[in-house]
Short mmCIF file of C-alpha atoms and ligand atoms in Angstrom, two decimals:
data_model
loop_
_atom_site.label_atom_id
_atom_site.label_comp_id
_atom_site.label_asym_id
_atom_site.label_seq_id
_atom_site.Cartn_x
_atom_site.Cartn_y
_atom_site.Cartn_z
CA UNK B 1 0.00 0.00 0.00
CA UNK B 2 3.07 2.31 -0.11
CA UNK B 3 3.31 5.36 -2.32
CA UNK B 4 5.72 5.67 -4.98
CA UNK B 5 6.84 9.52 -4.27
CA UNK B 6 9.59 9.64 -6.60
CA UNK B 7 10.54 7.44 -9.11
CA UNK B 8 13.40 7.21 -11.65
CA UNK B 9 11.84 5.24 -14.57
CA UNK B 10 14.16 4.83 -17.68
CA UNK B 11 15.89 7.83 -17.15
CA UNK B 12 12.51 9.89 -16.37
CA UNK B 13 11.97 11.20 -13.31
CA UNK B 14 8.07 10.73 -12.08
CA UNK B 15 6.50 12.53 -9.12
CA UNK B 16 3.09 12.06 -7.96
CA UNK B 17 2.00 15.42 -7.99
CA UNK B 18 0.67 16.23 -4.44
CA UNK B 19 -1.21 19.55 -4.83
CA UNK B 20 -3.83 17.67 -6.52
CA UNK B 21 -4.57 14.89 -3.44
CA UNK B 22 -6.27 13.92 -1.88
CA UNK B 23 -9.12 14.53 -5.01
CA UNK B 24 -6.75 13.16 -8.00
CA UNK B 25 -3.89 10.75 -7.78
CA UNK B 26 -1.72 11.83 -10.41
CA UNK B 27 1.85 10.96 -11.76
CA UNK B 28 3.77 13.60 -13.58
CA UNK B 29 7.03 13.58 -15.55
CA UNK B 30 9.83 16.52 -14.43
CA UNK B 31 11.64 16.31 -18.12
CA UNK B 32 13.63 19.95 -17.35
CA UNK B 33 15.81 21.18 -14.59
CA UNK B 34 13.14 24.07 -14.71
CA UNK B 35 10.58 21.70 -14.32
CA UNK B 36 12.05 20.02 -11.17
CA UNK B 37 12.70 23.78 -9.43
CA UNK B 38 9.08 24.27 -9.79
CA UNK B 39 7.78 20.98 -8.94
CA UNK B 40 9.76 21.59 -5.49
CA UNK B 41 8.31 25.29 -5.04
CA UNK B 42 5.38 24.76 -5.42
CA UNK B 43 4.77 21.85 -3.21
CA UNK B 44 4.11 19.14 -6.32
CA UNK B 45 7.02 17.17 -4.43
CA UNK B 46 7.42 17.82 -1.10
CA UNK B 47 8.92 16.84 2.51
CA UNK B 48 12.16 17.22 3.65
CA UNK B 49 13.57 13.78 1.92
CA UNK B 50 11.30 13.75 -1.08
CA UNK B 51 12.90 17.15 -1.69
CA UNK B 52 16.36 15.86 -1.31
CA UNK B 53 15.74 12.64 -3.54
CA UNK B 54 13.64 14.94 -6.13
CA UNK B 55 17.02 17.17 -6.41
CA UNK B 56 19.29 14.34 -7.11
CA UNK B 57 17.54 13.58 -9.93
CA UNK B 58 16.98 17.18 -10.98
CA UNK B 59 20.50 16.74 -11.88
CA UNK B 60 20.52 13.99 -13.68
CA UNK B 61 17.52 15.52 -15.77
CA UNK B 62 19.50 18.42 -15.92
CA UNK B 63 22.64 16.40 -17.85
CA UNK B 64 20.18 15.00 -19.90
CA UNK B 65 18.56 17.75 -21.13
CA UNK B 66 21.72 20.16 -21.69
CA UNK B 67 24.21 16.91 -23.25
CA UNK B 68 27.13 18.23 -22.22
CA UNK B 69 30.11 16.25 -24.45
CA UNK B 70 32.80 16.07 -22.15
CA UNK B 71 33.33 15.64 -18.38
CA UNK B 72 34.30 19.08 -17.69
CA UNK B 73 31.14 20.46 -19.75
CA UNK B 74 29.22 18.14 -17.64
CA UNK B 75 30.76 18.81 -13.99
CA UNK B 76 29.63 22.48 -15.29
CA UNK B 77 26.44 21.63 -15.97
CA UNK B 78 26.36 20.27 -12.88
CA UNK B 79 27.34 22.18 -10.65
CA UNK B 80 25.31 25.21 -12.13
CA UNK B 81 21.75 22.89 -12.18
CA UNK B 82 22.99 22.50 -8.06
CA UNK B 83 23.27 26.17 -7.30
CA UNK B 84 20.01 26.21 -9.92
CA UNK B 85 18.29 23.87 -7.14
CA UNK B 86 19.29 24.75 -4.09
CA UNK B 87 17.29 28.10 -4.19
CA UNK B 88 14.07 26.39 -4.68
CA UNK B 89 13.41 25.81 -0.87
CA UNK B 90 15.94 27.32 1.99
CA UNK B 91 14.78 25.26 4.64
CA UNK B 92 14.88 21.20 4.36
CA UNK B 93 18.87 21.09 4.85
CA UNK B 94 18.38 17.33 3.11
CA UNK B 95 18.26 19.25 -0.01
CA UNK B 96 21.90 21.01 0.52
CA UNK B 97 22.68 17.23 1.64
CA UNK B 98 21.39 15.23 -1.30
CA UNK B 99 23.19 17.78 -4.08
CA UNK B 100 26.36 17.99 -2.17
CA UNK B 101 26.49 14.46 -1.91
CA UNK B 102 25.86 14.65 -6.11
CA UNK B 103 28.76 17.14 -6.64
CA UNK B 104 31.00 15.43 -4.57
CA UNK B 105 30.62 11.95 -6.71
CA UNK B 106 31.07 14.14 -9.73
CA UNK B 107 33.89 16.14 -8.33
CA UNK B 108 36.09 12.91 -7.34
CA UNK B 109 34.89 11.04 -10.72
CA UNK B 110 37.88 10.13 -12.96
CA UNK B 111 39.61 13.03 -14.68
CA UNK B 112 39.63 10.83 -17.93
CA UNK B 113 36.22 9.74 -17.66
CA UNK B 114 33.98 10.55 -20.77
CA UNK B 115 30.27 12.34 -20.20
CA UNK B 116 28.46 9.16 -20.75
CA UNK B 117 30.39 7.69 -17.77
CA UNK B 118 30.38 10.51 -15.04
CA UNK B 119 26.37 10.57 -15.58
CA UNK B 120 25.98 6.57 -14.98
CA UNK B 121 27.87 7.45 -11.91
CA UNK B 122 25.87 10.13 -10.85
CA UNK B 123 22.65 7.77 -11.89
CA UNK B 124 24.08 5.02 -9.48
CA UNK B 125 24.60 7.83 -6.30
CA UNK B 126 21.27 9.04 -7.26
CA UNK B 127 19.38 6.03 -7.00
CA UNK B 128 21.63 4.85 -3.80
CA UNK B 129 20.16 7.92 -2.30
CA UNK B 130 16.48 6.77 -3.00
CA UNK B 131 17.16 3.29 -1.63
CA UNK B 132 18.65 4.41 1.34
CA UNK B 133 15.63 6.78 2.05
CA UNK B 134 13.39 3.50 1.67
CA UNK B 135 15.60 1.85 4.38
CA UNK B 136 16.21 4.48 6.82
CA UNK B 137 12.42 5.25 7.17
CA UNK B 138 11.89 1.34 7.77
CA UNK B 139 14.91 1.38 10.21
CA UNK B 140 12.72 5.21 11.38
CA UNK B 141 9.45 2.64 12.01
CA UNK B 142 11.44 0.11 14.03
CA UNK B 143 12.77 2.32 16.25
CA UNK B 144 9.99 4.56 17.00
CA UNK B 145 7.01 1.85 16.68
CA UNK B 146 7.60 0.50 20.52
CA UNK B 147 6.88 3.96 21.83
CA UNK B 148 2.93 3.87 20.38
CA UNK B 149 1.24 1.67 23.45
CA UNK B 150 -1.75 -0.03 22.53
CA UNK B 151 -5.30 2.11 22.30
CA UNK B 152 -2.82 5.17 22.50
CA UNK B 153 -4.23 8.87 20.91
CA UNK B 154 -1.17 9.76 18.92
CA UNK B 155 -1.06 13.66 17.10
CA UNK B 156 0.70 14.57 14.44
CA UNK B 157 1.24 18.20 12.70
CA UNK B 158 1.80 18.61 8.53
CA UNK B 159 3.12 15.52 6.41
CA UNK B 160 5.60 13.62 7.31
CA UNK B 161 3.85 10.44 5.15
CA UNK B 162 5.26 8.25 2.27
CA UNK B 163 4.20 11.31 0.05
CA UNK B 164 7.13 13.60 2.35
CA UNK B 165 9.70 10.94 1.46
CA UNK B 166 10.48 7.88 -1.67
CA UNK B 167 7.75 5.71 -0.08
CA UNK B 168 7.41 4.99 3.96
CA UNK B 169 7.78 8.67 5.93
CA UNK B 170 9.30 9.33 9.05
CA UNK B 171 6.80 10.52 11.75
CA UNK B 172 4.09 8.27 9.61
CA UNK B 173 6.44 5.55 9.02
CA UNK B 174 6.16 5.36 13.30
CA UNK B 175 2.49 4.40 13.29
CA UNK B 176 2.65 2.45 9.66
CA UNK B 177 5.00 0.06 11.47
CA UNK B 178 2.99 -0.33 14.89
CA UNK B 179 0.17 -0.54 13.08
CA UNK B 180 1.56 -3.34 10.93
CA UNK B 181 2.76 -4.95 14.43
CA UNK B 182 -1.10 -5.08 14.91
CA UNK B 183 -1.24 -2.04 17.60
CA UNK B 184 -4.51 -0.39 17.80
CA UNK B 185 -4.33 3.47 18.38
CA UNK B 186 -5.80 6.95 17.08
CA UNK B 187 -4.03 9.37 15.02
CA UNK B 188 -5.46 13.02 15.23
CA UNK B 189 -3.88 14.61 12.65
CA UNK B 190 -3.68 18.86 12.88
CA UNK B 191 -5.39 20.10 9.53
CA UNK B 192 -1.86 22.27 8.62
CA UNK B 193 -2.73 25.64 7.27
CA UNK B 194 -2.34 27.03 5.19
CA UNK B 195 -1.19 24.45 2.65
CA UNK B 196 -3.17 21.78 4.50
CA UNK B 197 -0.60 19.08 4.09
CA UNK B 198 -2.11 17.12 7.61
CA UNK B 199 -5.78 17.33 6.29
CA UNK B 200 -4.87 16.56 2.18
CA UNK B 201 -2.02 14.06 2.75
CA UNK B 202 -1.62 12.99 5.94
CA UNK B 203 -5.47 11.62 6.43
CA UNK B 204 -4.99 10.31 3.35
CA UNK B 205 -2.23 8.15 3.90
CA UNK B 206 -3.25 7.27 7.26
CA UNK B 207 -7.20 6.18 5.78
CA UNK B 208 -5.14 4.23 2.60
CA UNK B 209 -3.35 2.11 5.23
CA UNK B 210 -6.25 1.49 7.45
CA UNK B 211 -4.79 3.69 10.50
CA UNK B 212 -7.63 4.82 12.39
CA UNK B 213 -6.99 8.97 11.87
CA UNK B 214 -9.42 11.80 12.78
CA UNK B 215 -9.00 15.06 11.13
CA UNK B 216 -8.84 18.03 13.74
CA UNK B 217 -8.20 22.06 12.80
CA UNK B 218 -4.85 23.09 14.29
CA UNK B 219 -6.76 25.42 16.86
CA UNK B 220 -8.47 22.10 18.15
CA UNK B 221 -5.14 20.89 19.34
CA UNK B 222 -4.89 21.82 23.22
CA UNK B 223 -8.66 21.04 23.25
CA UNK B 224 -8.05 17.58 22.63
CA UNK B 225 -5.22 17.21 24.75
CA UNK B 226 -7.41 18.57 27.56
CA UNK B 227 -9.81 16.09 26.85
CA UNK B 228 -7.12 13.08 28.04
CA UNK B 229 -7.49 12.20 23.90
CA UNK B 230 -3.43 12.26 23.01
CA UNK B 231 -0.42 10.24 24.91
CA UNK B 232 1.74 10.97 22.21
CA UNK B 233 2.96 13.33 19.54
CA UNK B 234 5.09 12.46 16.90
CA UNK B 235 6.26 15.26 13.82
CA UNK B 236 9.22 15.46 11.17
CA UNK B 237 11.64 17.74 10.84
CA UNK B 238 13.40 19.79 8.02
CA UNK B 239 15.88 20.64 10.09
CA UNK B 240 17.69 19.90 13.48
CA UNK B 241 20.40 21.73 14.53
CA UNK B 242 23.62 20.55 16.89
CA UNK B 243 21.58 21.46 19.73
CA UNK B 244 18.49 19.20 18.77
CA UNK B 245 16.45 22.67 17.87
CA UNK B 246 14.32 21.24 15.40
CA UNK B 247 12.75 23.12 12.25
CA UNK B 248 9.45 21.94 11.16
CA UNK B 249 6.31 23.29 9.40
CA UNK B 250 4.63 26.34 11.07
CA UNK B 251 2.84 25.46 13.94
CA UNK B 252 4.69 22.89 14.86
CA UNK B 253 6.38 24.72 17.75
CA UNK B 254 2.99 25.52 18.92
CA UNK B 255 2.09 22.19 19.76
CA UNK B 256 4.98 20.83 21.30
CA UNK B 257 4.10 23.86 23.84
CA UNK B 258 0.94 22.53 24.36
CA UNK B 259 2.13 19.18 24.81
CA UNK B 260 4.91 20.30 27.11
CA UNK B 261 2.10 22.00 29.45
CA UNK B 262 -0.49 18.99 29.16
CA UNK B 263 2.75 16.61 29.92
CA UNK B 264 2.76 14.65 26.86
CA UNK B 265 5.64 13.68 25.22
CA UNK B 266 6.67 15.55 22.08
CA UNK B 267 8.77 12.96 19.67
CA UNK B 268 10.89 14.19 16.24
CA UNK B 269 11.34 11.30 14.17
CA UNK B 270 14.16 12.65 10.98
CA UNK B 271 17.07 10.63 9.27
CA UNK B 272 21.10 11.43 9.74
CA UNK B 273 19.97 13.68 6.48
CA UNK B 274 18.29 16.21 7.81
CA UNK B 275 20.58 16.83 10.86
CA UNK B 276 22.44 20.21 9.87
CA UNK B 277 26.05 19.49 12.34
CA UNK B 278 27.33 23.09 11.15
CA UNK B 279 24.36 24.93 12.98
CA UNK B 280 25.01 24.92 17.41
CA UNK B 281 21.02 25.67 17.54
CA UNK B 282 18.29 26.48 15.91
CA UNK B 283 18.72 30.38 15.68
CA UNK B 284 20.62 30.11 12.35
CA UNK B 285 18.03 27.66 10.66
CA UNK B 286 16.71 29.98 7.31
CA UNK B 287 12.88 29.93 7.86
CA UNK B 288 11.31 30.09 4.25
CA UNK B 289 8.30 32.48 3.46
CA UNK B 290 5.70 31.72 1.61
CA UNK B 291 3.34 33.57 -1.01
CA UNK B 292 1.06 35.85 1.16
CA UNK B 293 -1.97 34.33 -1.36
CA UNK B 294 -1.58 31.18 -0.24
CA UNK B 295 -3.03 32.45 3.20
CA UNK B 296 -5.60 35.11 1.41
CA UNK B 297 -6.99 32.80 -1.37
CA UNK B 298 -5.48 29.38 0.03
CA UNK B 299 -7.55 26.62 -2.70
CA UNK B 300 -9.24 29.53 -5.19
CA UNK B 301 -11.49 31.37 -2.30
CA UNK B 302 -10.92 34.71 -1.47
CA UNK B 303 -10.54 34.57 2.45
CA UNK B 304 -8.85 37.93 3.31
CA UNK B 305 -9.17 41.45 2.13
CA UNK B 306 -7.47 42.52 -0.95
CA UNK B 307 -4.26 44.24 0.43
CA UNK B 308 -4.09 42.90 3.49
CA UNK B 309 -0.41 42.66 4.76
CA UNK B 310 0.04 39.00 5.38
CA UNK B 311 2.87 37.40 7.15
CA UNK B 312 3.74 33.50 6.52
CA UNK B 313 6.57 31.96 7.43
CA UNK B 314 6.26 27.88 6.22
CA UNK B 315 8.32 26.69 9.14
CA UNK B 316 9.69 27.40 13.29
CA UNK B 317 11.65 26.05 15.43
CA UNK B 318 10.97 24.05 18.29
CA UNK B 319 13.74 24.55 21.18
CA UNK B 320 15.01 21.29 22.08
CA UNK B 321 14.13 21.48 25.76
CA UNK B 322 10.23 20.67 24.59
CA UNK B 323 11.48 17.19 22.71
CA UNK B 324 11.11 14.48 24.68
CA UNK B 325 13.20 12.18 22.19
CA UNK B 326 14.67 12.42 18.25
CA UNK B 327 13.90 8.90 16.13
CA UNK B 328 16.12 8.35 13.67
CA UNK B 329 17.26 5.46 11.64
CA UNK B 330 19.65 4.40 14.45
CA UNK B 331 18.29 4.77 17.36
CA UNK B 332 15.75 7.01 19.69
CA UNK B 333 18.35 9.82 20.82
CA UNK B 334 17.36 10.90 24.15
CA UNK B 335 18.51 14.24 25.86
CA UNK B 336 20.92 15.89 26.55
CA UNK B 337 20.63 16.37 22.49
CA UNK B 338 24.26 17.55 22.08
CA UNK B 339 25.84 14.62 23.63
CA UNK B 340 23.46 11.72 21.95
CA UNK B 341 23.32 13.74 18.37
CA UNK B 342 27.51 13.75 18.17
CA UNK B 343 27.77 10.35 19.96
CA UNK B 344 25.44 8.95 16.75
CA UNK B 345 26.12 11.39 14.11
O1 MRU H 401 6.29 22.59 3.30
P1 MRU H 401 6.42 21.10 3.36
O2 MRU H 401 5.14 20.39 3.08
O3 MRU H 401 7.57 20.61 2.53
O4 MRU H 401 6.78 20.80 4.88
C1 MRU H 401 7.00 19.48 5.26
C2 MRU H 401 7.28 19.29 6.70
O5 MRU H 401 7.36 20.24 7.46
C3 MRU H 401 7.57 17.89 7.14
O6 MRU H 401 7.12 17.68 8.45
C4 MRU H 401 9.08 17.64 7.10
O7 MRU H 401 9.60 17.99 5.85
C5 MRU H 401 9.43 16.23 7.40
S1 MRU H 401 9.00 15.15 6.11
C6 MRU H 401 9.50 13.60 6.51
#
């Protein structure tokens, strides 16, 4: 019952193209660097992995497209399809990751290597990078499926499905596997404005594998905590810093406070990839913002007066002092974050 996010499919890369769930399930083919920039923009592919995986191949559909006829043509190419890339989204630091892995394959390829033979190398990295998401968010599931007890309320805040990664998710990939172990529990999953990733993709997902999930507005949150409903919340991340300050989408921060004062335990589950070692804490994560119209006329309707000055950042940052625990491919990291993220990383 796993989605196929990404795809590389005889040197095509295919995308199911998310804007249009949960009302059409569609597959589209990115046949232009262009094309892959926008797909990631604009939310067609999106997730801190899936972003990562989509750029690797963005290069490889980059080389394709522009033919370059020697190495050093193509390491140009290259390199300026990377830069091209990396200013589609500032915030997922697995994108950075993914292409800097893909420059440093082609950087240390042979210096008498033809074109032909640096982009079959660059094919191999970029599909190593797609089967290692598939793994790690399996290895994500083991780790973090023992901390679901059974009849447990479990939230969850935006997308951090199958659809946010090649195929399994992170924070999803938590309840897929305890839910495969036979675990019964309830997922409320926080609508997400103003993209509405939680109420188009997550309830999808969750519905498509049989997860019992009910849909709740983000404001509806501490209500249901109140109400004794949640023993658990479980998010992604886009990016953690050294620290364990963890970026995710907007609103995420609000509801580890409201976990934090209703005692419930506030879980990150993210891969090695989206762990940015270079940042102490959170304060130097770049917080995208986002087209004020997706706020004013979010889905076609007009919701907001013409004009209005609209602020709308897509992600914050929840201070690592809120997170009860990090689940990653490897293990749960427990705090103090600084010790267990450099003792694992
Ligand atoms: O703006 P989006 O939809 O790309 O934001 C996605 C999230 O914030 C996810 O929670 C995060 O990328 C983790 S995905 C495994």
């Amino acid at each position: 019952m796993a989605v196929q996010t990404i795809r590389w499919d005889n040197g095509s890369l295919i995308i199911i193209d998310q804007t249009l769930l949960p009302t059409q399930y569609s597959e589209i083919a990115l046949d232009t660097v262009e094309q892959v920039w926008h797909a990631i923009k604009t939310l067609k592919v999106r997730g801190a992995p899936a972003i990562g995986v989509s750029a690797a191949f963005g290069l490889l559909v980059a080389l394709r497209e522009k033919r370059p006829g020697s190495r050093e043509a193509a390491l140009r190419e290259l390199h300026i399809a990377a830069d091209y890339l990396a200013t589609s989204r500032p915030t997922a630091v697995n994108l950075f990751w993914a292409l800097d892995r893909m420059r440093g394959v082609a950087d240390a390829s042979p210096a008498g290597e033809d074109a032909a033979g640096l982009f079959r190398r660059l094919e191999e990295e970029a599909l190593r990078i797609c089967e290692e998401d598939r793994k790690v968010c399996r290895a994500i599931g083991e780790h973090g499926a023992p901390l679901i007890a059974e009849g447990a309320g479990v939230l969850t805040h935006c997308n951090a499905g199958g659809l946010a990664t090649v195929d399994y998710g992170t924070a999803l990939a938590v309840m897929f596997r305890a839910h495969e172990l036979g675990r019964t529990f309830q997922v409320f999953a926080d609508e997400t404005r103003p993209l509405l990733q939680g109420a188009r993709l997550t309830a999808w997902e969750l519905m498509r594998a049989g997860i019992d999930v009910t849909l709740i507005c983000d404001n509806t949150a501490a209500q249901v905590m109140r109400e004794g409903k949640i023993q658990l919340v479980i998010v992604g991340a886009d990016r953690i810093a050294a620290n364990g300050d963890t970026a995710n989408k907007i609103g995420t921060y609000n509801v580890a406070l409201i976990a934090h004062a209703h005692n419930i335990p506030f879980y990150v589950a993210a891969p090695f990839s989206t762990f940015d070692r270079t940042l102490p804490d959170g304060s130097g994560i770049p917080i995208e913002l986002r087209d004020p119209a997706e706020v004013t006329r979010g889905f076609g309707s007009q919701t907001a007066p013409d004009q209005v000055k609209v602020y709308s950042p897509a992600f914050d940052v929840t201070p690592a002092r809120l997170i009860a625990g990090i689940i990653t491919e490897k293990a749960v990291l427990y705090p103090p974050f600084t010790e267990s993220i450099s003792r694992w990383l």
